[in-house]
mmCIF file of C-alpha atoms in Angstrom:
data_model
loop_
_atom_site.group_PDB
_atom_site.id
_atom_site.type_symbol
_atom_site.label_atom_id
_atom_site.label_comp_id
_atom_site.label_asym_id
_atom_site.label_seq_id
_atom_site.Cartn_x
_atom_site.Cartn_y
_atom_site.Cartn_z
ATOM 1 C CA MET A 1 0.000 0.000 0.000
ATOM 2 C CA THR A 2 1.066 3.556 -0.652
ATOM 3 C CA THR A 3 0.651 6.661 1.430
ATOM 4 C CA ALA A 4 -1.823 9.356 0.575
ATOM 5 C CA SER A 5 -0.970 11.507 -2.405
ATOM 6 C CA PRO A 6 -2.373 14.781 -3.754
ATOM 7 C CA ALA A 7 -4.232 12.673 -6.360
ATOM 8 C CA LEU A 8 -6.581 11.427 -3.658
ATOM 9 C CA ALA A 9 -9.597 13.475 -2.590
ATOM 10 C CA VAL A 10 -8.272 13.963 0.955
ATOM 11 C CA THR A 11 -4.785 14.556 2.333
ATOM 12 C CA LEU A 12 -3.224 14.466 5.780
ATOM 13 C CA ALA A 13 -3.158 18.267 5.716
ATOM 14 C CA ASP A 14 -6.943 18.320 5.216
ATOM 15 C CA ILE A 15 -7.419 16.053 8.209
ATOM 16 C CA LYS A 16 -5.085 18.047 10.437
ATOM 17 C CA GLU A 17 -6.908 21.251 9.488
ATOM 18 C CA ALA A 18 -10.211 19.574 10.333
ATOM 19 C CA ALA A 19 -8.835 18.417 13.689
ATOM 20 C CA GLN A 20 -7.903 21.981 14.616
ATOM 21 C CA ALA A 21 -11.286 23.324 13.566
ATOM 22 C CA LEU A 22 -13.252 20.617 15.383
ATOM 23 C CA ALA A 23 -11.311 20.884 18.628
ATOM 24 C CA GLY A 24 -13.632 21.898 21.425
ATOM 25 C CA HIS A 25 -16.741 20.984 19.407
ATOM 26 C CA ILE A 26 -16.148 17.236 19.073
ATOM 27 C CA MET A 27 -15.070 14.966 21.886
ATOM 28 C CA ASP A 28 -11.572 13.491 21.715
ATOM 29 C CA THR A 29 -12.912 10.092 22.746
ATOM 30 C CA PRO A 30 -10.861 7.632 24.808
ATOM 31 C CA CYS A 31 -8.675 5.116 22.995
ATOM 32 C CA VAL A 32 -7.668 2.641 25.669
ATOM 33 C CA PRO A 33 -6.513 -0.980 25.936
ATOM 34 C CA SER A 34 -8.880 -3.802 26.860
ATOM 35 C CA ARG A 35 -7.133 -6.448 28.930
ATOM 36 C CA THR A 36 -10.053 -8.887 28.801
ATOM 37 C CA LEU A 37 -10.658 -8.591 25.050
ATOM 38 C CA SER A 38 -6.913 -9.003 24.524
ATOM 39 C CA GLN A 39 -6.916 -12.226 26.544
ATOM 40 C CA LEU A 40 -9.986 -13.435 24.695
ATOM 41 C CA THR A 41 -8.654 -12.778 21.182
ATOM 42 C CA GLY A 42 -4.901 -13.269 21.474
ATOM 43 C CA ALA A 43 -4.278 -9.755 20.133
ATOM 44 C CA GLU A 44 -3.452 -6.536 21.981
ATOM 45 C CA ILE A 45 -6.812 -4.802 21.676
ATOM 46 C CA TRP A 46 -7.298 -1.050 21.963
ATOM 47 C CA VAL A 47 -10.793 0.427 21.621
ATOM 48 C CA LYS A 48 -11.677 3.893 20.335
ATOM 49 C CA PHE A 49 -14.976 4.736 22.048
ATOM 50 C CA GLU A 50 -16.743 6.906 19.476
ATOM 51 C CA ASN A 51 -20.035 5.899 21.066
ATOM 52 C CA LEU A 52 -19.212 8.517 23.707
ATOM 53 C CA GLN A 53 -19.791 11.415 21.303
ATOM 54 C CA PHE A 54 -22.848 13.534 22.123
ATOM 55 C CA THR A 55 -24.888 11.802 19.402
ATOM 56 C CA ALA A 56 -23.254 8.461 20.305
ATOM 57 C CA ALA A 57 -21.480 8.088 16.960
ATOM 58 C CA PHE A 58 -18.470 9.263 14.958
ATOM 59 C CA LYS A 59 -20.605 10.881 12.261
ATOM 60 C CA GLU A 60 -20.556 14.202 14.074
ATOM 61 C CA ARG A 61 -16.990 14.750 12.921
ATOM 62 C CA GLY A 62 -17.634 14.691 9.194
ATOM 63 C CA ALA A 63 -20.972 16.451 9.496
ATOM 64 C CA LEU A 64 -19.552 19.402 11.407
ATOM 65 C CA ASN A 65 -16.506 19.638 9.173
ATOM 66 C CA LYS A 66 -18.814 19.922 6.156
ATOM 67 C CA LEU A 67 -21.276 22.341 7.755
ATOM 68 C CA ARG A 68 -18.616 24.741 9.008
ATOM 69 C CA LYS A 69 -17.428 25.280 5.433
ATOM 70 C CA LEU A 70 -20.803 26.312 4.036
ATOM 71 C CA THR A 71 -21.183 29.897 2.854
ATOM 72 C CA ALA A 72 -23.654 32.241 4.515
ATOM 73 C CA GLU A 73 -25.962 31.869 1.498
ATOM 74 C CA GLU A 74 -25.807 28.046 1.697
ATOM 75 C CA ARG A 75 -26.513 28.111 5.418
ATOM 76 C CA ALA A 76 -29.587 30.258 4.836
ATOM 77 C CA ARG A 77 -30.935 27.811 2.247
ATOM 78 C CA GLY A 78 -30.508 24.846 4.581
ATOM 79 C CA VAL A 79 -29.165 21.347 4.146
ATOM 80 C CA VAL A 80 -30.541 17.911 3.367
ATOM 81 C CA ALA A 81 -28.967 14.554 4.152
ATOM 82 C CA MET A 82 -29.832 10.887 3.829
ATOM 83 C CA SER A 83 -28.873 8.510 6.578
ATOM 84 C CA ALA A 84 -29.747 5.343 8.467
ATOM 85 C CA GLY A 85 -29.390 7.338 11.633
ATOM 86 C CA ASN A 86 -25.957 8.390 12.830
ATOM 87 C CA HIS A 87 -25.154 10.816 10.008
ATOM 88 C CA ALA A 88 -28.687 12.123 10.446
ATOM 89 C CA GLN A 89 -28.090 12.916 14.087
ATOM 90 C CA GLY A 90 -24.684 14.421 13.412
ATOM 91 C CA VAL A 91 -26.033 16.751 10.725
ATOM 92 C CA ALA A 92 -29.178 17.600 12.709
ATOM 93 C CA TYR A 93 -27.321 18.348 15.939
ATOM 94 C CA HIS A 94 -24.601 20.545 14.491
ATOM 95 C CA ALA A 95 -26.936 22.214 11.992
ATOM 96 C CA GLY A 96 -29.093 23.162 14.967
ATOM 97 C CA ARG A 97 -26.062 24.518 16.813
ATOM 98 C CA LEU A 98 -25.107 26.612 13.788
ATOM 99 C CA GLY A 99 -28.646 27.801 13.038
ATOM 100 C CA ILE A 100 -28.884 25.901 9.742
ATOM 101 C CA PRO A 101 -32.275 24.397 8.748
ATOM 102 C CA ALA A 102 -31.878 20.634 8.237
ATOM 103 C CA THR A 103 -33.958 17.983 6.473
ATOM 104 C CA ILE A 104 -33.020 14.325 6.934
ATOM 105 C CA VAL A 105 -34.249 11.465 4.731
ATOM 106 C CA MET A 106 -34.100 8.125 6.530
ATOM 107 C CA PRO A 107 -34.824 4.687 5.037
ATOM 108 C CA GLU A 108 -37.699 2.572 6.303
ATOM 109 C CA GLY A 109 -36.583 0.243 9.063
ATOM 110 C CA THR A 110 -34.295 2.796 10.713
ATOM 111 C CA PRO A 111 -34.336 2.124 14.492
ATOM 112 C CA PHE A 112 -36.920 4.243 16.267
ATOM 113 C CA THR A 113 -34.318 5.630 18.649
ATOM 114 C CA LYS A 114 -32.383 7.168 15.755
ATOM 115 C CA VAL A 115 -35.487 8.727 14.202
ATOM 116 C CA GLU A 116 -36.606 10.211 17.499
ATOM 117 C CA ARG A 117 -33.217 11.634 18.390
ATOM 118 C CA THR A 118 -32.840 13.187 14.956
ATOM 119 C CA GLU A 119 -36.178 14.950 15.382
ATOM 120 C CA GLU A 120 -35.184 16.044 18.881
ATOM 121 C CA HIS A 121 -32.237 17.919 17.377
ATOM 122 C CA GLY A 122 -34.730 20.036 15.403
ATOM 123 C CA ALA A 123 -34.478 18.430 11.965
ATOM 124 C CA ARG A 124 -37.357 17.664 9.655
ATOM 125 C CA VAL A 125 -37.341 13.867 9.157
ATOM 126 C CA VAL A 126 -38.656 12.238 5.981
ATOM 127 C CA VAL A 127 -38.870 8.421 6.043
ATOM 128 C CA LYS A 128 -38.539 7.127 2.495
ATOM 129 C CA GLY A 129 -37.077 4.072 0.762
ATOM 130 C CA ALA A 130 -36.258 0.510 1.750
ATOM 131 C CA VAL A 131 -32.493 1.071 1.523
ATOM 132 C CA LEU A 132 -30.075 3.995 1.625
ATOM 133 C CA ALA A 133 -29.950 4.236 -2.173
ATOM 134 C CA GLU A 134 -33.679 4.991 -2.291
ATOM 135 C CA ALA A 135 -33.366 7.446 0.581
ATOM 136 C CA ALA A 136 -30.532 9.135 -1.314
ATOM 137 C CA ALA A 137 -32.724 9.551 -4.377
ATOM 138 C CA GLU A 138 -35.378 11.246 -2.265
ATOM 139 C CA ALA A 139 -32.795 13.501 -0.630
ATOM 140 C CA GLU A 140 -31.455 14.550 -4.021
ATOM 141 C CA ARG A 141 -34.990 15.268 -5.211
ATOM 142 C CA LEU A 142 -35.630 17.494 -2.200
ATOM 143 C CA ALA A 143 -32.304 19.244 -2.724
ATOM 144 C CA GLN A 144 -33.309 20.177 -6.278
ATOM 145 C CA GLU A 145 -36.903 21.111 -5.505
ATOM 146 C CA GLU A 146 -36.187 23.140 -2.361
ATOM 147 C CA GLY A 147 -32.706 24.433 -3.138
ATOM 148 C CA LEU A 148 -31.096 22.624 -0.201
ATOM 149 C CA VAL A 149 -27.397 21.802 0.106
ATOM 150 C CA PHE A 150 -26.877 18.046 -0.020
ATOM 151 C CA VAL A 151 -24.595 16.724 2.730
ATOM 152 C CA HIS A 152 -23.434 13.288 1.631
ATOM 153 C CA PRO A 153 -22.849 10.787 4.453
ATOM 154 C CA TYR A 154 -19.556 9.495 3.071
ATOM 155 C CA ASP A 155 -18.606 10.491 -0.489
ATOM 156 C CA ASP A 156 -17.544 14.052 0.321
ATOM 157 C CA ALA A 157 -13.981 15.252 0.868
ATOM 158 C CA ASP A 158 -14.862 17.425 3.879
ATOM 159 C CA VAL A 159 -16.835 14.593 5.476
ATOM 160 C CA ILE A 160 -13.990 12.137 4.880
ATOM 161 C CA ALA A 161 -11.476 14.566 6.376
ATOM 162 C CA GLY A 162 -13.635 14.981 9.457
ATOM 163 C CA GLN A 163 -13.822 11.221 9.984
ATOM 164 C CA GLY A 164 -10.074 10.995 9.489
ATOM 165 C CA THR A 165 -9.491 12.883 12.726
ATOM 166 C CA ILE A 166 -10.219 9.577 14.473
ATOM 167 C CA GLY A 167 -7.062 8.133 12.942
ATOM 168 C CA LEU A 168 -4.983 11.028 14.238
ATOM 169 C CA GLU A 169 -6.356 10.594 17.748
ATOM 170 C CA MET A 170 -5.850 6.821 17.790
ATOM 171 C CA LEU A 171 -2.206 6.998 16.776
ATOM 172 C CA LEU A 172 -1.563 9.830 19.190
ATOM 173 C CA ALA A 173 -3.009 7.725 22.028
ATOM 174 C CA ALA A 174 -1.357 4.478 20.893
ATOM 175 C CA PRO A 175 1.403 5.103 18.336
ATOM 176 C CA HIS A 176 2.543 1.476 18.524
ATOM 177 C CA LEU A 177 -0.635 0.118 16.930
ATOM 178 C CA ASP A 178 0.132 -1.938 13.824
ATOM 179 C CA THR A 179 -3.443 -2.668 12.719
ATOM 180 C CA LEU A 180 -6.625 -0.601 12.620
ATOM 181 C CA VAL A 181 -9.939 -2.403 12.153
ATOM 182 C CA VAL A 182 -12.672 -0.158 10.790
ATOM 183 C CA PRO A 183 -16.355 -0.825 9.949
ATOM 184 C CA VAL A 184 -17.183 -0.114 6.304
ATOM 185 C CA GLY A 185 -20.458 1.110 4.866
ATOM 186 C CA GLY A 186 -20.004 3.676 2.118
ATOM 187 C CA GLY A 187 -16.353 4.045 3.050
ATOM 188 C CA GLY A 188 -16.097 7.527 4.546
ATOM 189 C CA LEU A 189 -14.817 6.423 7.943
ATOM 190 C CA ILE A 190 -12.195 3.977 6.716
ATOM 191 C CA SER A 191 -11.068 6.375 3.965
ATOM 192 C CA GLY A 192 -10.396 9.217 6.378
ATOM 193 C CA ILE A 193 -8.687 6.960 8.907
ATOM 194 C CA ALA A 194 -6.596 5.301 6.189
ATOM 195 C CA VAL A 195 -5.331 8.638 4.837
ATOM 196 C CA ALA A 196 -4.298 9.781 8.307
ATOM 197 C CA ALA A 197 -2.852 6.486 9.532
ATOM 198 C CA LYS A 198 -0.921 5.581 6.383
ATOM 199 C CA ALA A 199 0.604 9.048 6.225
ATOM 200 C CA LEU A 200 1.774 8.755 9.835
ATOM 201 C CA ASN A 201 2.827 5.101 9.577
ATOM 202 C CA PRO A 202 3.033 3.623 6.064
ATOM 203 C CA ARG A 203 3.454 0.094 7.486
ATOM 204 C CA ILE A 204 0.233 0.087 9.499
ATOM 205 C CA ARG A 205 -2.485 -2.337 8.322
ATOM 206 C CA ILE A 206 -5.931 -0.949 7.584
ATOM 207 C CA ILE A 207 -8.556 -3.700 7.706
ATOM 208 C CA GLY A 208 -12.137 -2.955 6.732
ATOM 209 C CA VAL A 209 -15.131 -4.924 7.992
ATOM 210 C CA GLU A 210 -18.460 -5.538 6.294
ATOM 211 C CA VAL A 211 -21.315 -7.868 7.166
ATOM 212 C CA GLU A 212 -21.854 -10.807 4.843
ATOM 213 C CA ALA A 213 -25.190 -9.479 3.580
ATOM 214 C CA TYR A 214 -23.660 -6.130 2.493
ATOM 215 C CA PRO A 215 -20.154 -6.702 1.038
ATOM 216 C CA ALA A 216 -20.381 -3.691 -1.279
ATOM 217 C CA MET A 217 -16.846 -2.358 -0.739
ATOM 218 C CA ALA A 218 -15.264 -5.823 -0.958
ATOM 219 C CA GLN A 219 -17.069 -6.443 -4.235
ATOM 220 C CA ALA A 220 -16.225 -3.003 -5.620
ATOM 221 C CA LEU A 221 -12.527 -3.417 -4.793
ATOM 222 C CA LYS A 222 -12.526 -6.709 -6.721
ATOM 223 C CA GLY A 223 -14.335 -5.142 -9.660
ATOM 224 C CA GLU A 224 -17.327 -7.396 -9.102
ATOM 225 C CA PRO A 225 -20.961 -6.343 -9.554
ATOM 226 C CA ILE A 226 -22.406 -5.214 -6.241
ATOM 227 C CA GLN A 227 -24.979 -7.682 -4.970
ATOM 228 C CA VAL A 228 -26.218 -6.970 -1.467
ATOM 229 C CA GLY A 229 -29.414 -7.218 0.528
ATOM 230 C CA GLY A 230 -31.169 -8.730 3.499
ATOM 231 C CA ASP A 231 -31.673 -8.008 7.162
ATOM 232 C CA THR A 232 -28.725 -7.255 9.413
ATOM 233 C CA ILE A 233 -28.193 -5.989 12.929
ATOM 234 C CA ALA A 234 -25.495 -3.709 11.504
ATOM 235 C CA GLU A 235 -27.857 -1.404 9.615
ATOM 236 C CA GLY A 236 -25.374 1.456 9.910
ATOM 237 C CA ILE A 237 -23.090 -0.261 7.378
ATOM 238 C CA ALA A 238 -25.848 -1.863 5.285
ATOM 239 C CA VAL A 239 -24.935 0.175 2.221
ATOM 240 C CA LYS A 240 -25.635 -0.731 -1.388
ATOM 241 C CA ASN A 241 -23.425 1.830 -3.112
ATOM 242 C CA VAL A 242 -19.934 2.834 -2.040
ATOM 243 C CA GLY A 243 -18.595 6.293 -2.827
ATOM 244 C CA THR A 244 -16.478 7.229 -5.831
ATOM 245 C CA LYS A 245 -13.970 9.115 -3.685
ATOM 246 C CA THR A 246 -13.987 6.500 -0.949
ATOM 247 C CA LEU A 247 -13.454 3.647 -3.394
ATOM 248 C CA GLU A 248 -10.436 5.433 -4.846
ATOM 249 C CA ILE A 249 -8.933 5.944 -1.391
ATOM 250 C CA CYS A 250 -9.665 2.367 -0.316
ATOM 251 C CA ARG A 251 -8.010 1.005 -3.442
ATOM 252 C CA ALA A 252 -4.896 2.985 -2.617
ATOM 253 C CA LEU A 253 -4.695 2.585 1.133
ATOM 254 C CA VAL A 254 -6.849 -0.222 2.561
ATOM 255 C CA ASP A 255 -5.030 -3.520 2.935
ATOM 256 C CA GLN A 256 -8.012 -5.840 3.189
ATOM 257 C CA VAL A 257 -11.764 -5.973 3.681
ATOM 258 C CA VAL A 258 -13.115 -8.946 5.618
ATOM 259 C CA LEU A 259 -16.676 -10.145 6.018
ATOM 260 C CA VAL A 260 -18.415 -11.185 9.227
ATOM 261 C CA PRO A 261 -21.710 -13.006 9.855
ATOM 262 C CA ASP A 262 -24.476 -11.313 11.790
ATOM 263 C CA VAL A 263 -24.149 -13.824 14.613
ATOM 264 C CA ALA A 264 -20.571 -12.630 15.214
ATOM 265 C CA VAL A 265 -21.773 -9.024 15.333
ATOM 266 C CA GLU A 266 -24.402 -9.989 17.908
ATOM 267 C CA GLU A 267 -21.727 -11.685 20.002
ATOM 268 C CA ALA A 268 -19.509 -8.612 19.751
ATOM 269 C CA VAL A 269 -22.342 -6.321 20.898
ATOM 270 C CA ALA A 270 -22.854 -8.574 23.909
ATOM 271 C CA LEU A 271 -19.121 -8.710 24.674
ATOM 272 C CA PHE A 272 -18.794 -4.927 24.621
ATOM 273 C CA LEU A 273 -21.695 -4.706 27.035
ATOM 274 C CA ASN A 274 -20.516 -7.476 29.371
ATOM 275 C CA ILE A 275 -16.767 -6.772 29.278
ATOM 276 C CA GLU A 276 -16.384 -3.057 28.588
ATOM 277 C CA LYS A 277 -19.755 -2.080 30.100
ATOM 278 C CA THR A 278 -20.478 -0.005 27.006
ATOM 279 C CA VAL A 279 -23.262 -0.078 24.424
ATOM 280 C CA ALA A 280 -22.317 -0.726 20.802
ATOM 281 C CA GLU A 281 -24.704 -0.780 17.886
ATOM 282 C CA GLY A 282 -24.235 -3.485 15.285
ATOM 283 C CA ALA A 283 -21.987 -1.406 13.041
ATOM 284 C CA GLY A 284 -20.006 -0.263 16.064
ATOM 285 C CA ALA A 285 -19.259 -3.852 17.054
ATOM 286 C CA ALA A 286 -18.230 -4.981 13.563
ATOM 287 C CA GLY A 287 -14.521 -4.495 14.253
ATOM 288 C CA LEU A 288 -14.577 -6.808 17.265
ATOM 289 C CA ALA A 289 -16.682 -9.255 15.249
ATOM 290 C CA ALA A 290 -13.895 -9.349 12.653
ATOM 291 C CA VAL A 291 -11.275 -10.220 15.277
ATOM 292 C CA LEU A 292 -13.542 -12.981 16.608
ATOM 293 C CA THR A 293 -14.299 -14.336 13.130
ATOM 294 C CA HIS A 294 -10.769 -14.151 11.691
ATOM 295 C CA PRO A 295 -8.499 -14.752 14.714
ATOM 296 C CA ASP A 296 -5.468 -15.827 12.673
ATOM 297 C CA LEU A 297 -5.459 -12.482 10.884
ATOM 298 C CA PHE A 298 -5.031 -10.561 14.134
ATOM 299 C CA LYS A 299 -3.360 -12.898 16.632
ATOM 300 C CA GLY A 300 -0.260 -11.281 18.112
ATOM 301 C CA SER A 301 -0.997 -7.903 16.510
ATOM 302 C CA LYS A 302 -1.523 -4.565 18.232
ATOM 303 C CA VAL A 303 -5.049 -3.831 17.085
ATOM 304 C CA GLY A 304 -7.085 -0.650 17.294
ATOM 305 C CA LEU A 305 -10.858 -1.150 17.035
ATOM 306 C CA VAL A 306 -13.155 1.724 16.138
ATOM 307 C CA LEU A 307 -16.341 1.362 18.172
ATOM 308 C CA CYS A 308 -18.001 3.808 15.832
ATOM 309 C CA GLY A 309 -21.476 4.078 17.347
ATOM 310 C CA GLY A 310 -23.781 3.081 20.169
ATOM 311 C CA ASN A 311 -27.248 3.881 18.828
ATOM 312 C CA ILE A 312 -29.077 0.586 19.125
ATOM 313 C CA ASP A 313 -32.765 0.131 19.777
ATOM 314 C CA SER A 314 -33.306 -0.972 23.391
ATOM 315 C CA ARG A 315 -35.655 -3.771 22.356
ATOM 316 C CA LEU A 316 -33.090 -5.120 19.899
ATOM 317 C CA LEU A 317 -30.349 -4.858 22.507
ATOM 318 C CA ALA A 318 -32.484 -6.851 24.932
ATOM 319 C CA GLN A 319 -32.901 -9.589 22.320
ATOM 320 C CA VAL A 320 -29.169 -9.641 21.659
ATOM 321 C CA ILE A 321 -28.455 -10.032 25.366
ATOM 322 C CA MET A 322 -30.926 -12.890 25.778
ATOM 323 C CA ARG A 323 -29.707 -14.680 22.644
ATOM 324 C CA GLN A 324 -26.136 -14.435 23.901
ATOM 325 C CA LEU A 325 -27.202 -16.001 27.207
ATOM 326 C CA VAL A 326 -28.555 -18.922 25.182
ATOM 327 C CA ARG A 327 -25.299 -19.255 23.226
ATOM 328 C CA GLU A 328 -23.343 -19.289 26.477
ATOM 329 C CA SER A 329 -25.705 -21.962 27.894
ATOM 330 C CA ARG A 330 -26.695 -19.599 30.682
ATOM 331 C CA LEU A 331 -30.255 -20.083 29.450
ATOM 332 C CA ILE A 332 -31.341 -23.499 28.245
ATOM 333 C CA ALA A 333 -34.683 -24.756 27.006
ATOM 334 C CA ILE A 334 -35.554 -28.415 27.495
ATOM 335 C CA ARG A 335 -38.518 -30.732 26.923
ATOM 336 C CA ILE A 336 -39.351 -33.734 29.098
ATOM 337 C CA ALA A 337 -42.084 -36.295 28.434
ATOM 338 C CA ILE A 338 -43.672 -37.187 31.791
ATOM 339 C CA PRO A 339 -46.646 -39.167 33.084
ATOM 340 C CA ASP A 340 -49.582 -36.786 33.541
ATOM 341 C CA ARG A 341 -50.122 -37.354 37.241
ATOM 342 C CA PRO A 342 -49.740 -35.304 40.430
ATOM 343 C CA GLY A 343 -46.304 -34.826 41.947
ATOM 344 C CA VAL A 344 -44.162 -35.458 38.840
ATOM 345 C CA LEU A 345 -43.578 -31.785 38.068
ATOM 346 C CA ALA A 346 -42.719 -31.095 41.702
ATOM 347 C CA ARG A 347 -40.091 -33.839 41.557
ATOM 348 C CA ILE A 348 -38.553 -32.323 38.414
ATOM 349 C CA THR A 349 -38.418 -28.799 39.842
ATOM 350 C CA GLY A 350 -36.852 -30.235 42.986
ATOM 351 C CA LEU A 351 -34.083 -31.876 40.977
ATOM 352 C CA VAL A 352 -33.423 -28.657 39.038
ATOM 353 C CA GLY A 353 -33.259 -26.694 42.288
ATOM 354 C CA GLU A 354 -30.965 -29.263 43.886
ATOM 355 C CA ALA A 355 -28.595 -28.850 40.927
ATOM 356 C CA GLY A 356 -28.634 -25.069 41.394
ATOM 357 C CA GLY A 357 -30.699 -24.234 38.318
ATOM 358 C CA ASN A 358 -33.425 -21.604 38.282
ATOM 359 C CA ILE A 359 -36.618 -22.328 36.352
ATOM 360 C CA ILE A 360 -37.826 -19.068 34.814
ATOM 361 C CA GLU A 361 -40.587 -20.513 32.623
ATOM 362 C CA ALA A 362 -42.557 -23.770 32.510
ATOM 363 C CA SER A 363 -45.395 -24.945 30.278
ATOM 364 C CA HIS A 364 -47.330 -28.168 29.755
ATOM 365 C CA GLN A 365 -48.112 -29.420 26.274
ATOM 366 C CA ARG A 366 -50.902 -31.975 26.193
ATOM 367 C CA LEU A 367 -52.426 -31.488 22.737
ATOM 368 C CA PHE A 368 -49.615 -30.945 20.251
ATOM 369 C CA THR A 369 -47.457 -33.882 21.269
ATOM 370 C CA THR A 370 -46.594 -37.386 20.085
ATOM 371 C CA THR A 371 -46.719 -38.831 23.611
ATOM 372 C CA THR A 372 -49.616 -41.015 24.789
ATOM 373 C CA VAL A 373 -52.849 -39.495 26.002
ATOM 374 C CA LYS A 374 -51.800 -40.306 29.574
ATOM 375 C CA ALA A 375 -48.579 -38.337 29.256
ATOM 376 C CA THR A 376 -47.610 -34.734 28.665
ATOM 377 C CA ASP A 377 -44.623 -32.740 27.512
ATOM 378 C CA ILE A 378 -43.215 -30.243 29.966
ATOM 379 C CA ASP A 379 -41.109 -27.412 28.499
ATOM 380 C CA LEU A 380 -38.718 -25.676 30.887
ATOM 381 C CA THR A 381 -36.529 -22.615 30.459
ATOM 382 C CA ILE A 382 -33.735 -22.829 33.024
ATOM 383 C CA GLU A 383 -31.187 -20.227 34.048
ATOM 384 C CA CYS A 384 -27.683 -21.605 34.657
ATOM 385 C CA ARG A 385 -24.356 -20.108 35.654
ATOM 386 C CA SER A 386 -22.341 -21.547 32.762
ATOM 387 C CA LYS A 387 -22.267 -24.312 30.166
ATOM 388 C CA ARG A 388 -20.642 -26.646 32.694
ATOM 389 C CA HIS A 389 -23.381 -25.865 35.201
ATOM 390 C CA ALA A 390 -26.061 -26.455 32.546
ATOM 391 C CA GLU A 391 -24.555 -29.877 31.867
ATOM 392 C CA ARG A 392 -24.759 -30.696 35.592
ATOM 393 C CA VAL A 393 -28.447 -29.741 35.645
ATOM 394 C CA LEU A 394 -29.136 -32.041 32.694
ATOM 395 C CA GLU A 395 -27.128 -34.835 34.278
ATOM 396 C CA MET A 396 -29.164 -34.526 37.472
ATOM 397 C CA LEU A 397 -32.436 -34.864 35.554
ATOM 398 C CA ARG A 398 -31.215 -37.792 33.496
ATOM 399 C CA THR A 399 -29.421 -39.829 36.154
ATOM 400 C CA ARG A 400 -31.218 -39.006 39.400
ATOM 401 C CA GLY A 401 -34.578 -38.458 37.766
ATOM 402 C CA GLY A 402 -34.345 -41.181 35.130
ATOM 403 C CA LEU A 403 -35.919 -38.751 32.656
ATOM 404 C CA GLN A 404 -35.643 -38.485 28.891
ATOM 405 C CA VAL A 405 -34.561 -34.895 28.339
ATOM 406 C CA GLN A 406 -34.586 -33.210 24.936
ATOM 407 C CA VAL A 407 -32.555 -30.000 24.671
ATOM 408 C CA LEU A 408 -34.397 -27.427 22.560
ATOM 409 C CA ALA A 409 -31.868 -24.583 22.860
ATOM 410 C CA GLY A 410 -28.817 -23.621 24.829
ATOM 411 C CA GLY A 411 -25.674 -25.090 23.319
ATOM 412 C CA VAL A 412 -25.655 -28.294 25.391
ATOM 413 C CA GLU A 413 -26.652 -31.857 24.589
#
């Protein structure tokens, strides 16, 4: 890989100028080591907590850097942006601070929390389109009809430069880092970081991360037709079209783009919550998901992860937490066929309690079962301390109780 050159849309000088201008308006978020994640992954993990920005995401940087450069006439006309949420909040918040009217077009399916917070910052929100590309078309239409200035979420030199200030801060906090792992949607974040980091350390690795359902940048870098789609927890990087400027920068400076499954992103969200006691949205956890999915690529390296955002719907976060408990066998679901007579259920609950398990849900199934008419299925959801503890609970039921136990969920047999 080569360092940034004047041929690229953004230079190190642009990013340094942005850093000076944004100082005092954007938080210089912590970039600190994680001992537990390092032990878990076999790499020296440092985390850049961009979820601590006022809008809980890095997008403020690029948005403010773009808005501050508007002329007085452009500010009076107002701006329009399209976004799945974080760019929306960044534009809305700083436009409100600067007295600039803002309209935000958000695709259908954007988490409610992001829509509400964008409106709270004073922006007019228009929900339109199934994906970002359709929202972009609506934003461009509004820009033409109403004379608004279009603020692109990633394919804009000023936006890219603003995002690049993250790279400066990370290498100032941890100059020994040899790898930066960056979530990739349209490419604005990784482009800015790559320009800054490669200029400061040409040998540093820049690894991009996309979810398997939306590998747009990986496909574009290979010259393949872009084929993306489907549901993902990482809606912030669920982008169909990458930027022209960002693609050029990524071709020059990004070493590799890896893909991760949604299940790995869910696990990473849960790990950030349980280990770092911090909330990461799906896109924000993609970097950790990459280290978990591709351990050989990072083992022994000094890795900087960009936790780029923490705007996740509380209901979705609750589901992620509960699903992770199932994967860790801290919640198991079992089915036992028992004679339908008094005292049998009490005996089962006694055995579970003796083993230290906690029954949090129980239900009888007498109609939709293949057992005899004199028997019933009992479904139990049991809370356990660990997989080993869950195995002890099952062993108690099978050996002491002489019961046929079918495991429905929970990672144990």
